[in-house]
CSV table of C-alpha atoms in Angstrom, one decimal:
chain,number,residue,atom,x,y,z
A,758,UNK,CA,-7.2,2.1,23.7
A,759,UNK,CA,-7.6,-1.4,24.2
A,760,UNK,CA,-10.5,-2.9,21.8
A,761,UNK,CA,-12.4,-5.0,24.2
A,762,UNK,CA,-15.0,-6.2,21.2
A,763,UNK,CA,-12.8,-8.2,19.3
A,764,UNK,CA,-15.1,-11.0,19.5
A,765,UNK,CA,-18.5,-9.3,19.7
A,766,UNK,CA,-20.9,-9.5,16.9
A,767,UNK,CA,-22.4,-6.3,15.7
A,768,UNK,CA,-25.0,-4.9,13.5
A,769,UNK,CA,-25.1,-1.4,13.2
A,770,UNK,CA,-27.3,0.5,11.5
A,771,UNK,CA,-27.4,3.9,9.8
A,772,UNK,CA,-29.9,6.0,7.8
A,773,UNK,CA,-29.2,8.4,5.4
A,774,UNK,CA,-31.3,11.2,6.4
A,775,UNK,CA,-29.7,11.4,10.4
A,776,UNK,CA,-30.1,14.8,11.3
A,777,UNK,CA,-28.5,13.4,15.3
A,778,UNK,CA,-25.1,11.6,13.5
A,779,UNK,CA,-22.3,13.5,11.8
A,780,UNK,CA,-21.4,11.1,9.1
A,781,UNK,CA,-17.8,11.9,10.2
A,782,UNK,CA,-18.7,10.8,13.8
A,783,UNK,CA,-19.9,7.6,12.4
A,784,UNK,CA,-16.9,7.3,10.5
A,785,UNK,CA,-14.8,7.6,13.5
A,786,UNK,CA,-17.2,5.2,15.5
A,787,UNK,CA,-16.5,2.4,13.0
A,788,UNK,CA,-12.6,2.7,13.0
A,789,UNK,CA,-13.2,1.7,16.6
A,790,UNK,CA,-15.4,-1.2,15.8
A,791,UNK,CA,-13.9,-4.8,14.9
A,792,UNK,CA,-13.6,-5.9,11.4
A,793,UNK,CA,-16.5,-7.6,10.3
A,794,UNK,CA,-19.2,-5.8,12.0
A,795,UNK,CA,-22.4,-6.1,9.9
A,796,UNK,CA,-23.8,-2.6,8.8
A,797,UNK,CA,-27.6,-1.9,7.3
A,798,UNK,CA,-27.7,1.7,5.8
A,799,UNK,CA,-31.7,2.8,5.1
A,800,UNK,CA,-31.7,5.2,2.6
A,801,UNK,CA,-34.7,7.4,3.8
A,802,UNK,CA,-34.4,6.9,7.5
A,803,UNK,CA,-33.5,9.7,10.3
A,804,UNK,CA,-33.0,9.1,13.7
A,805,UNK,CA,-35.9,8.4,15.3
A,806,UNK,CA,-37.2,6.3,12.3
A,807,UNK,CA,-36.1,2.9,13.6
A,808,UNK,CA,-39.1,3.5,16.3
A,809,UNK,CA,-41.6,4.8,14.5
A,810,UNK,CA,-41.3,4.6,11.0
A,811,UNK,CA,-44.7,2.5,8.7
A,812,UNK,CA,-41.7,0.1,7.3
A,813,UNK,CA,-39.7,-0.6,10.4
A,814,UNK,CA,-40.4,-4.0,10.5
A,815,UNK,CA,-38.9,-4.7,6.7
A,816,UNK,CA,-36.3,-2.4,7.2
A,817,UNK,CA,-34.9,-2.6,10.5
A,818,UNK,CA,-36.7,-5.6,12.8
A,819,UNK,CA,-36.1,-8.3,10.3
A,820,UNK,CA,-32.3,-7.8,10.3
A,821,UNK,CA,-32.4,-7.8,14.0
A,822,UNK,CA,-34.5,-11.0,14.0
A,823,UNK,CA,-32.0,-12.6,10.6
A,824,UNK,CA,-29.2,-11.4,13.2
A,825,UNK,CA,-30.2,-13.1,15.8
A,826,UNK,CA,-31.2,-16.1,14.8
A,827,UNK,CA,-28.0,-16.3,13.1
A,828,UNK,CA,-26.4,-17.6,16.9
């Protein structure tokens, strides 16, 4: 399989508590990913926490936002 994201940036983001991701499949995911991808684990997040959780914006918008702004 050719890796067509050698030079895209990611941030990828996982929370402990994801009842929707095997942490086996997410293993496998980032074997696929390039080196260097940036990766925020939330201890007490599940899946649809990154919507709707009271501390979203600490936890999860302001590394999208550090991300960004980091181009």
């Amino acid at each position: 399989m050719k890796n067509n994201l050698a030079n895209t940036q990611i941030l990828l983001f996982t929370g402990e508590h994801d009842t929707l991701v095997n942490p086996n499949d997410y293993k496998i995911l980032t074997k696929y990913l390039p080196s260097g991808i940036k990766e925020v684990q939330v201890a007490d997040y599940n899946h649809l926490d990154y919507m709707w959780a009271s501390d979203v914006n600490e936890n999860i918008n302001s590394h999208v936002m550090d991300f960004l702004n980091s181009f």
